[in-house]
PDB file of C-alpha atoms in Angstrom:
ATOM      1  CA  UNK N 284      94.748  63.102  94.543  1.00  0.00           C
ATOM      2  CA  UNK N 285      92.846  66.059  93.665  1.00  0.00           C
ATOM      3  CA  UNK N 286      95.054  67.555  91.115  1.00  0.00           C
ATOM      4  CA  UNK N 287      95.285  63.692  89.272  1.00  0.00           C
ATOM      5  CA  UNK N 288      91.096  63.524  89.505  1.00  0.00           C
ATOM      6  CA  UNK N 289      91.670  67.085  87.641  1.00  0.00           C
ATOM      7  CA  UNK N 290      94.263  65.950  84.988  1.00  0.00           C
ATOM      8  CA  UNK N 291      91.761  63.235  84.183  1.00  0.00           C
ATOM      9  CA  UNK N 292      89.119  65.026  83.539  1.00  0.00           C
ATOM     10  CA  UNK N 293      91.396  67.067  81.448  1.00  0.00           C
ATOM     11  CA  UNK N 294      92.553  63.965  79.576  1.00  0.00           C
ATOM     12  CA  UNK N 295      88.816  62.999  79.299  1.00  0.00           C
ATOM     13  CA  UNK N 296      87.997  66.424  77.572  1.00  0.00           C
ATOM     14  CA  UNK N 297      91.236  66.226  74.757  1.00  0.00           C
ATOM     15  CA  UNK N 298      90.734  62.727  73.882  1.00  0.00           C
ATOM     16  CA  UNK N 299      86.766  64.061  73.706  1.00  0.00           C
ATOM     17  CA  UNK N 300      88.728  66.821  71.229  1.00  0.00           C
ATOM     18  CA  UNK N 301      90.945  63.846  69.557  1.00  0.00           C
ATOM     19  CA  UNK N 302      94.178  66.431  70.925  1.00  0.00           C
ATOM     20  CA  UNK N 303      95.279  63.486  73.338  1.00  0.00           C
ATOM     21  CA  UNK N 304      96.003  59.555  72.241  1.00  0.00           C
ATOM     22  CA  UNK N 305      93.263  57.384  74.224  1.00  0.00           C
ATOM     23  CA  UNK N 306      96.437  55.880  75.297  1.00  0.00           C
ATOM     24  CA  UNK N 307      97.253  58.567  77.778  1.00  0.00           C
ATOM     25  CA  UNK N 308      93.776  59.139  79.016  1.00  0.00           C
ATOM     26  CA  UNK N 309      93.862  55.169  80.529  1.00  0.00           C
ATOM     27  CA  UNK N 310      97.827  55.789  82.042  1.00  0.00           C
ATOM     28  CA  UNK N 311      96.063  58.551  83.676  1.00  0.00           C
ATOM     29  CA  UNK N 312      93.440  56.843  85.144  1.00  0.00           C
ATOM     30  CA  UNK N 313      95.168  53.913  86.232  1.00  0.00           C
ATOM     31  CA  UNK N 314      97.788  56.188  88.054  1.00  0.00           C
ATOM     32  CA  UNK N 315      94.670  58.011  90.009  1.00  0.00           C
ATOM     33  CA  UNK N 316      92.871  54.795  90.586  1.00  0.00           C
ATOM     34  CA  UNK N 317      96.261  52.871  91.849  1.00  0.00           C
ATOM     35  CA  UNK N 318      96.794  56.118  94.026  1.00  0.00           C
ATOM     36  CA  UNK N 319      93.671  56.448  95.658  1.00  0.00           C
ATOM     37  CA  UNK N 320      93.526  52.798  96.461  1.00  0.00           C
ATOM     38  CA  UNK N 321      96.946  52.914  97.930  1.00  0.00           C
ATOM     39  CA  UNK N 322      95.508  56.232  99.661  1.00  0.00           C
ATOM     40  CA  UNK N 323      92.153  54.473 101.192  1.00  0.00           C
ATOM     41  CA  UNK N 324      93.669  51.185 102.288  1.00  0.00           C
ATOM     42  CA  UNK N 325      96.566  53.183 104.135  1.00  0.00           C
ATOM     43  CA  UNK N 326      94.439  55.587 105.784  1.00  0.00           C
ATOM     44  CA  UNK N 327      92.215  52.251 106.662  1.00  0.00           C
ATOM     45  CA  UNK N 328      95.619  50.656 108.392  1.00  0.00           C
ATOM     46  CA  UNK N 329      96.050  53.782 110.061  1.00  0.00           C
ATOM     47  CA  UNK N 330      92.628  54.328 111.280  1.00  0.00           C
ATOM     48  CA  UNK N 331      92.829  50.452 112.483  1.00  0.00           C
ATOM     49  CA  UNK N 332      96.565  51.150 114.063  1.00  0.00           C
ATOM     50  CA  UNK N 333      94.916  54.042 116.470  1.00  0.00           C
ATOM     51  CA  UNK N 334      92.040  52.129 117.263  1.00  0.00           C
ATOM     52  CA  UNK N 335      94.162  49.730 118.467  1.00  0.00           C
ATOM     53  CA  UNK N 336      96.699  52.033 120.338  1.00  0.00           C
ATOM     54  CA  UNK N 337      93.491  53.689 122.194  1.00  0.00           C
ATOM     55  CA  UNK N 338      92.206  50.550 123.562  1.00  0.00           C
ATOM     56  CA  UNK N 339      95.296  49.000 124.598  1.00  0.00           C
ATOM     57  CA  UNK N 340      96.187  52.225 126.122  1.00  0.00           C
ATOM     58  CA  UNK N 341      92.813  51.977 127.874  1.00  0.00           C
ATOM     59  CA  UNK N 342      93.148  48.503 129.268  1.00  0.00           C
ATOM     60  CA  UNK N 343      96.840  49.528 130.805  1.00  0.00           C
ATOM     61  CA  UNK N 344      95.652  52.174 132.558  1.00  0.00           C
ATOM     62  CA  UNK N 345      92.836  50.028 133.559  1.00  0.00           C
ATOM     63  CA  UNK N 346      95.466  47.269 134.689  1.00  0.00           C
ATOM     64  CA  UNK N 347      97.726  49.330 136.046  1.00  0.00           C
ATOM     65  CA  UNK N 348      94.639  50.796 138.533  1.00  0.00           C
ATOM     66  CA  UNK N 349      94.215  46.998 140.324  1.00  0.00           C
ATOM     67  CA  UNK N 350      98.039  45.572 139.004  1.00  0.00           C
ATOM     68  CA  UNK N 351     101.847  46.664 139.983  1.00  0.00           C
ATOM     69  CA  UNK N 352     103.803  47.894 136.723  1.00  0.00           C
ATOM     70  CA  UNK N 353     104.141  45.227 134.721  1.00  0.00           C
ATOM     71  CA  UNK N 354     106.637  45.611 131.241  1.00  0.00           C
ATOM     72  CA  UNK N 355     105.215  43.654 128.624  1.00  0.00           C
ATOM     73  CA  UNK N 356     102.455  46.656 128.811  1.00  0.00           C
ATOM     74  CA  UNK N 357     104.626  48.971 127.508  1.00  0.00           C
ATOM     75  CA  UNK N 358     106.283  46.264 124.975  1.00  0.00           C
ATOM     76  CA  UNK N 359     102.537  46.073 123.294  1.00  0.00           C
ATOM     77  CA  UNK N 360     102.607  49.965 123.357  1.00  0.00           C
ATOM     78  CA  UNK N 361     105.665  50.102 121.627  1.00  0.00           C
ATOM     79  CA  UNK N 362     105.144  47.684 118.822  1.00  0.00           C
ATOM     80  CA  UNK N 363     101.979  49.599 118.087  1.00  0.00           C
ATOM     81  CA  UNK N 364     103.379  52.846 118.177  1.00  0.00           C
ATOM     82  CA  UNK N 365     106.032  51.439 115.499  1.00  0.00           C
ATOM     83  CA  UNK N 366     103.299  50.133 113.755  1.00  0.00           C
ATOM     84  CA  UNK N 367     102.053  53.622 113.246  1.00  0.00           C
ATOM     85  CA  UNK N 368     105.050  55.379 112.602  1.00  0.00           C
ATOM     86  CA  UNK N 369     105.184  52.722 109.475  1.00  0.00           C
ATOM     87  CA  UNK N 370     102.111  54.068 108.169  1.00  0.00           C
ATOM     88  CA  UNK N 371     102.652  57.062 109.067  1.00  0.00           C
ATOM     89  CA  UNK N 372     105.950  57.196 106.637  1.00  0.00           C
ATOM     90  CA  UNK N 373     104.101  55.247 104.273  1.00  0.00           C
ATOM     91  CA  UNK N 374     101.467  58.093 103.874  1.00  0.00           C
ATOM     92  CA  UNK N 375     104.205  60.876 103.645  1.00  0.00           C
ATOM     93  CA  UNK N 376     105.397  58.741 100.604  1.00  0.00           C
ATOM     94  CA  UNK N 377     102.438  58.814  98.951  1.00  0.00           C
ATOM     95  CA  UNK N 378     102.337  62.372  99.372  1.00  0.00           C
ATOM     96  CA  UNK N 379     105.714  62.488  97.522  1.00  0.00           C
ATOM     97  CA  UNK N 380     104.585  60.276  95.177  1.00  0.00           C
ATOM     98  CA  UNK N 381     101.435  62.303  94.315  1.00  0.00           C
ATOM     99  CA  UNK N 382     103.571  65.347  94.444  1.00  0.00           C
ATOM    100  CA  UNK N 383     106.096  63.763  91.097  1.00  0.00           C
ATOM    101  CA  UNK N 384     103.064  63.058  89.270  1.00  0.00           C
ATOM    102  CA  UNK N 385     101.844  66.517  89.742  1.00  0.00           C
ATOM    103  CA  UNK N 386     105.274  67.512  88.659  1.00  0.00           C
ATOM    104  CA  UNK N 387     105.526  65.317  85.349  1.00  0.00           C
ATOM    105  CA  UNK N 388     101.764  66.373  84.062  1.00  0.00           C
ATOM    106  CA  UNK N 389     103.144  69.006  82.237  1.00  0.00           C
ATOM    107  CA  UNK N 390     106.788  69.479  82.156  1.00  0.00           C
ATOM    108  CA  UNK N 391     108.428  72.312  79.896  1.00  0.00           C
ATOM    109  CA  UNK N 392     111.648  71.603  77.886  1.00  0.00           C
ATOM    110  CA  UNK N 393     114.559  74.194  78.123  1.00  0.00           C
ATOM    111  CA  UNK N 394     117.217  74.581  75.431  1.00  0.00           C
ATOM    112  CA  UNK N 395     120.794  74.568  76.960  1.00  0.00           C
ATOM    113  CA  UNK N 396     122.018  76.974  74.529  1.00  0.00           C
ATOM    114  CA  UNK N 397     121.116  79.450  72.066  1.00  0.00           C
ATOM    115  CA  UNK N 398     120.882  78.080  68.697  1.00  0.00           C
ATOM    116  CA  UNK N 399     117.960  76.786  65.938  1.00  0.00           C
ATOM    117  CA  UNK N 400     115.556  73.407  66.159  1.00  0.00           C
ATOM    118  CA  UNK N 401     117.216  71.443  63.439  1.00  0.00           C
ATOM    119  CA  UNK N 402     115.008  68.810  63.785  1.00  0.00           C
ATOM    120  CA  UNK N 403     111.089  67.609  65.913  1.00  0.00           C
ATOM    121  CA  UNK N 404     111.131  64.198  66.714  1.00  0.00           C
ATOM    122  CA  UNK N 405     107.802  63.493  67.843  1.00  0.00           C
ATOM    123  CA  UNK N 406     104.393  65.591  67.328  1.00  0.00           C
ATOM    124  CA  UNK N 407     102.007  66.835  69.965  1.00  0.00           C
ATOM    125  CA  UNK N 408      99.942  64.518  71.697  1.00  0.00           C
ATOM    126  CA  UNK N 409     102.300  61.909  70.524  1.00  0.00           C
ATOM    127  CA  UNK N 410     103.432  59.200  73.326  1.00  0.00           C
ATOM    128  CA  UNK N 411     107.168  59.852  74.424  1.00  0.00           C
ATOM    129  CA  UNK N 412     109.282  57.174  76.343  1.00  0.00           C
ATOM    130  CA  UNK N 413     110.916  58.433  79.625  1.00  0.00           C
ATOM    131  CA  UNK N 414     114.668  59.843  78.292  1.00  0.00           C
ATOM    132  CA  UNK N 415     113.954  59.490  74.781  1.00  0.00           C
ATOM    133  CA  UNK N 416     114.748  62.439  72.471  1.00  0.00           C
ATOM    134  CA  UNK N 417     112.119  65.084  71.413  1.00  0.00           C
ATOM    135  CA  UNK N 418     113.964  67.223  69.642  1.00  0.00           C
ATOM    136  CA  UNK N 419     117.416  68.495  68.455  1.00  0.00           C
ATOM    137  CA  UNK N 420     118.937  72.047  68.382  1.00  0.00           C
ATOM    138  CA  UNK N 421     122.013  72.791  66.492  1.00  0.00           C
ATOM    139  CA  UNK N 422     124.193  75.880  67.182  1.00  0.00           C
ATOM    140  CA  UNK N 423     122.746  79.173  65.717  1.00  0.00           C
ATOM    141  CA  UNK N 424     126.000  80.117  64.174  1.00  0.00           C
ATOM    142  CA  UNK N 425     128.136  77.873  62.159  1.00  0.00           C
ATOM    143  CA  UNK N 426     131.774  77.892  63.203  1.00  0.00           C
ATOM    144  CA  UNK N 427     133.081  74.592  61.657  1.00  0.00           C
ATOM    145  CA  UNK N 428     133.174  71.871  59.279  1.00  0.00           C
ATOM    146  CA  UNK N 429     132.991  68.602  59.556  1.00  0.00           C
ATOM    147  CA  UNK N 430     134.643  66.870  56.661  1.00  0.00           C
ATOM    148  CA  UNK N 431     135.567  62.713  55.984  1.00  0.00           C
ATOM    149  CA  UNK N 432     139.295  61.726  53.856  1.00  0.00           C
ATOM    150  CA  UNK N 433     139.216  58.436  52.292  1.00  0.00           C
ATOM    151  CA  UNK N 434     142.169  56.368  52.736  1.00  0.00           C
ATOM    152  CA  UNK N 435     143.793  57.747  49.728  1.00  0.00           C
ATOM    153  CA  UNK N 436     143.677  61.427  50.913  1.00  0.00           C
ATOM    154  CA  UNK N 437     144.585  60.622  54.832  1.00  0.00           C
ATOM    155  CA  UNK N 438     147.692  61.046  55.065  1.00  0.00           C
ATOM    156  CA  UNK N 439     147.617  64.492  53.175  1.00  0.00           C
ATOM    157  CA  UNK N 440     144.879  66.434  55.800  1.00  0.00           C
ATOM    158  CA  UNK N 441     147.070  68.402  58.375  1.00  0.00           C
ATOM    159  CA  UNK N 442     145.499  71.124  60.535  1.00  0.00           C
ATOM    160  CA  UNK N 443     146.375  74.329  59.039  1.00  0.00           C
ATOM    161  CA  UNK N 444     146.321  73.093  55.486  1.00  0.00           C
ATOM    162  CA  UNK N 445     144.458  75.672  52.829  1.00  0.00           C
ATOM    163  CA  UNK N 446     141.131  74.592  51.385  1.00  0.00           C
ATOM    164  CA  UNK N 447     138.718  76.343  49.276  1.00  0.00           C
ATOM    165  CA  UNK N 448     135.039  75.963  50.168  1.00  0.00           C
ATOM    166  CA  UNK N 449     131.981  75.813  47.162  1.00  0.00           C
ATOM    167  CA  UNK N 450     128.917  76.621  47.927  1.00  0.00           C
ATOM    168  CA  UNK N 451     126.378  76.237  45.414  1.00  0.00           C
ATOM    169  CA  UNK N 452     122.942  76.338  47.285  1.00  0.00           C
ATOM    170  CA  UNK N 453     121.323  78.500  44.555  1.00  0.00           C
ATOM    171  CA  UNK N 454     121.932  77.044  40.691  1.00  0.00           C
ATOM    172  CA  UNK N 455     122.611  80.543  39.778  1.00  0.00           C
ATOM    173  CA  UNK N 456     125.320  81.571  42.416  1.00  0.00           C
ATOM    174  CA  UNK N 457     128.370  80.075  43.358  1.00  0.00           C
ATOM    175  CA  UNK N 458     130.519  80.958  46.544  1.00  0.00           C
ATOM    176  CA  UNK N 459     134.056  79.890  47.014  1.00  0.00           C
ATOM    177  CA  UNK N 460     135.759  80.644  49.695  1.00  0.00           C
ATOM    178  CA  UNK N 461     139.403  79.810  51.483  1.00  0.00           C
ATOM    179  CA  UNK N 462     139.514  78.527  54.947  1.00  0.00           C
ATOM    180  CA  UNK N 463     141.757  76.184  56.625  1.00  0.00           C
ATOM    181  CA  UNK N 464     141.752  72.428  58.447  1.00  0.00           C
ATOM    182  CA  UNK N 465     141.656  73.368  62.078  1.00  0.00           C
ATOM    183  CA  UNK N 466     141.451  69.999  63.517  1.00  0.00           C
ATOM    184  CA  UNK N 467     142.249  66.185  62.327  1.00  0.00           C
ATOM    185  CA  UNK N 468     140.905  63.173  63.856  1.00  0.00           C
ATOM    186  CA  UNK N 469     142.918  60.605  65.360  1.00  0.00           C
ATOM    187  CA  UNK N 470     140.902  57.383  63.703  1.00  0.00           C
ATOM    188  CA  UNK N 471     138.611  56.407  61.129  1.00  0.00           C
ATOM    189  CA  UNK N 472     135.099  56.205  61.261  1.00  0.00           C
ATOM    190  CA  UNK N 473     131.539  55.915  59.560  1.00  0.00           C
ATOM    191  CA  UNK N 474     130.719  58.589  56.874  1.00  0.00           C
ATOM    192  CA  UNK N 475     126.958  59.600  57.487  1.00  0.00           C
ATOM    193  CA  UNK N 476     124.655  57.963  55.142  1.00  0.00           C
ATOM    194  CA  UNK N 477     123.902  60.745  53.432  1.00  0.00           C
ATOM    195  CA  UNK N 478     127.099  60.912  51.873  1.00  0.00           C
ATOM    196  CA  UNK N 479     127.878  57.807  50.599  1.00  0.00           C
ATOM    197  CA  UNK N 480     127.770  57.181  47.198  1.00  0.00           C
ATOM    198  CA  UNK N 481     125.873  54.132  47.486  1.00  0.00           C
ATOM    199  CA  UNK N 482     123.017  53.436  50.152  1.00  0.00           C
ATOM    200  CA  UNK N 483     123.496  50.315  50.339  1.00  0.00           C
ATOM    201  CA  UNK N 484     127.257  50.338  50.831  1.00  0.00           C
ATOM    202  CA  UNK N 485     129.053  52.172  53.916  1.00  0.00           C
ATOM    203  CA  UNK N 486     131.827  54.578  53.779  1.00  0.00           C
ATOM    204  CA  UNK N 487     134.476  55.050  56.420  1.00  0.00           C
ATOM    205  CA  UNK N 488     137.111  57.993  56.422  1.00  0.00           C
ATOM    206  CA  UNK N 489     138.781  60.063  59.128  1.00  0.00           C
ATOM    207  CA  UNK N 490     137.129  63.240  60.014  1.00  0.00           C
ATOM    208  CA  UNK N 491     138.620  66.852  60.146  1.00  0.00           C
ATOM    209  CA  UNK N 492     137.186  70.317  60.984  1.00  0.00           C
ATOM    210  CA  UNK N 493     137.654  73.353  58.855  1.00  0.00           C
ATOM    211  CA  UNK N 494     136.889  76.674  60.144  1.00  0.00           C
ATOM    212  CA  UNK N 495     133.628  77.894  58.763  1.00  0.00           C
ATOM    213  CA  UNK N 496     133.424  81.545  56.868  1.00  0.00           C
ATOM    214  CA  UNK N 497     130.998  84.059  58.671  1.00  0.00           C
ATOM    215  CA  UNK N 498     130.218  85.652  54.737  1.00  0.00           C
ATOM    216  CA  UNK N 499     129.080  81.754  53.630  1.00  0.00           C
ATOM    217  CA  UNK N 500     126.011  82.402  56.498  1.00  0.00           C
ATOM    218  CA  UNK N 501     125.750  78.044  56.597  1.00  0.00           C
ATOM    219  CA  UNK N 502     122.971  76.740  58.009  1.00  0.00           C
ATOM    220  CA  UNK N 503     122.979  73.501  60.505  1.00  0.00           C
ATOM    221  CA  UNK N 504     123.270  69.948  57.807  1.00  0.00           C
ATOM    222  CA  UNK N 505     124.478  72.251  54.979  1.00  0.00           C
ATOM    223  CA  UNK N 506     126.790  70.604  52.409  1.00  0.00           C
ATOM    224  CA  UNK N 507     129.155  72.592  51.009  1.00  0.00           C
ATOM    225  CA  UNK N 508     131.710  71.064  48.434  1.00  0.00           C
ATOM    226  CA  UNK N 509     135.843  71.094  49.172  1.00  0.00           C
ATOM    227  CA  UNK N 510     138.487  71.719  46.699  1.00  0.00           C
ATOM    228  CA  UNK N 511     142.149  70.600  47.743  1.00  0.00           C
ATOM    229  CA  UNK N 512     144.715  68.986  45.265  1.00  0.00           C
ATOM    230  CA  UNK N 513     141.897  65.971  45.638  1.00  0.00           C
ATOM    231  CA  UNK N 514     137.986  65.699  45.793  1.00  0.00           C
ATOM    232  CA  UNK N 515     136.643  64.827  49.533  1.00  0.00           C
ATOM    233  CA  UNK N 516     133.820  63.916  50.891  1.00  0.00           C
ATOM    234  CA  UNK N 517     131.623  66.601  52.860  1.00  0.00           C
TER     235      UNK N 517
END
């Protein structure tokens, strides 16, 4: 409960700084304040639980002084004791509970591979949804392709069939290369936006992979034109 009294008076000070959306600051605090409720009415039911176990234990041995051994003694005992336990387990998840938070105050991202950021989805400070995407990475080194036939060129991709690749990045340089289709797609599907001809119309073709040139040095979303016997789109 400590360490959540701590990250709100952290959140306190950034949205003081405008670094932190006032948003975050009241999740905070309602987290702490839920908590510690939770906390004080638990440790109150627990408090109440061995109060209870004491004097009952109290009167038995008082009874059993002047009284033979009687069983619904111990019954009473027991259901107390089970009482306790309850809170007792209820406590330990709290613990657990303040323990996550703890964990999820600041959490660091790890890429799974080497590679580039191709793309930041949200900004700092901004308010993220649990599993939603932050960022993307994209493989430091290009090794294919990804090219779309229209249904007038599909039947004429076949892996190992010779291509020429055109890159004209810089108006005053053109590089063509040869490479080859390494891989055809078994079905047809969506061209990405950015390649249709017209927004407002969708594309479909079947997608192939041509092995990229180390000397072309492409970058991650690229586009680099494709001469075979028939234009394609890229």
């Amino acid at each position: 409960l400590e360490d959540l009294a701590l990250d709100v008076k952290i959140a306190e000070k950034l949205v003081a700084e405008e670094a932190l959306a006032p948003f975050e600051l009241q999740k905070t605090r309602a987290q702490y304040n839920a908590l510690a409720t939770k906390i004080e009415e638990t440790e109150n039911l627990l408090e109440q639980a061995k109060a209870a176990l004491e004097q009952t234990q109290q009167r038995r041995d008082e009874y059993i002084q002047h009284q033979p051994y009687h069983p619904s003694v111990d019954d009473a005992l027991e259901v107390i004791r089970k009482a306790i336990r309850v809170q007792e387990k209820r406590m330990e998840e709290l613990v657990r509970e303040m323990e996550s938070l703890d964990r999820r105050a600041e959490l660091e991202l790890k890429a799974p591979m080497d590679g580039v950021v191709s793309g930041i989805l949200h900004r700092q400070a901004e308010v993220v949804l649990a599993g939603e995407p932050i960022l993307t990475i994209a493989e430091g080194d290009i090794t294919d392709i990804i090219a779309y036939a229209d249904e007038s060129m599909m039947s004429e991709i076949r892996e190992g069939m010779v291509v020429q690749l055109i890159k004209n990045s810089e108006p005053s340089k053109v590089q063509v290369e040869s490479s080859e289709v390494t891989y055809v797609g078994p079905v047809v599907e969506q061209i990405p936006v950015q390649l249709w001809l017209n927004p407002n119309i969708p594309q479909w073709g079947r997608p192939f992979l041509i092995k990229a040139p180390a000397q072309m040095k492409l970058i991650a979303g690229e586009r680099v034109g494709i001469r075979t016997r028939r234009k394609l789109k890229i």
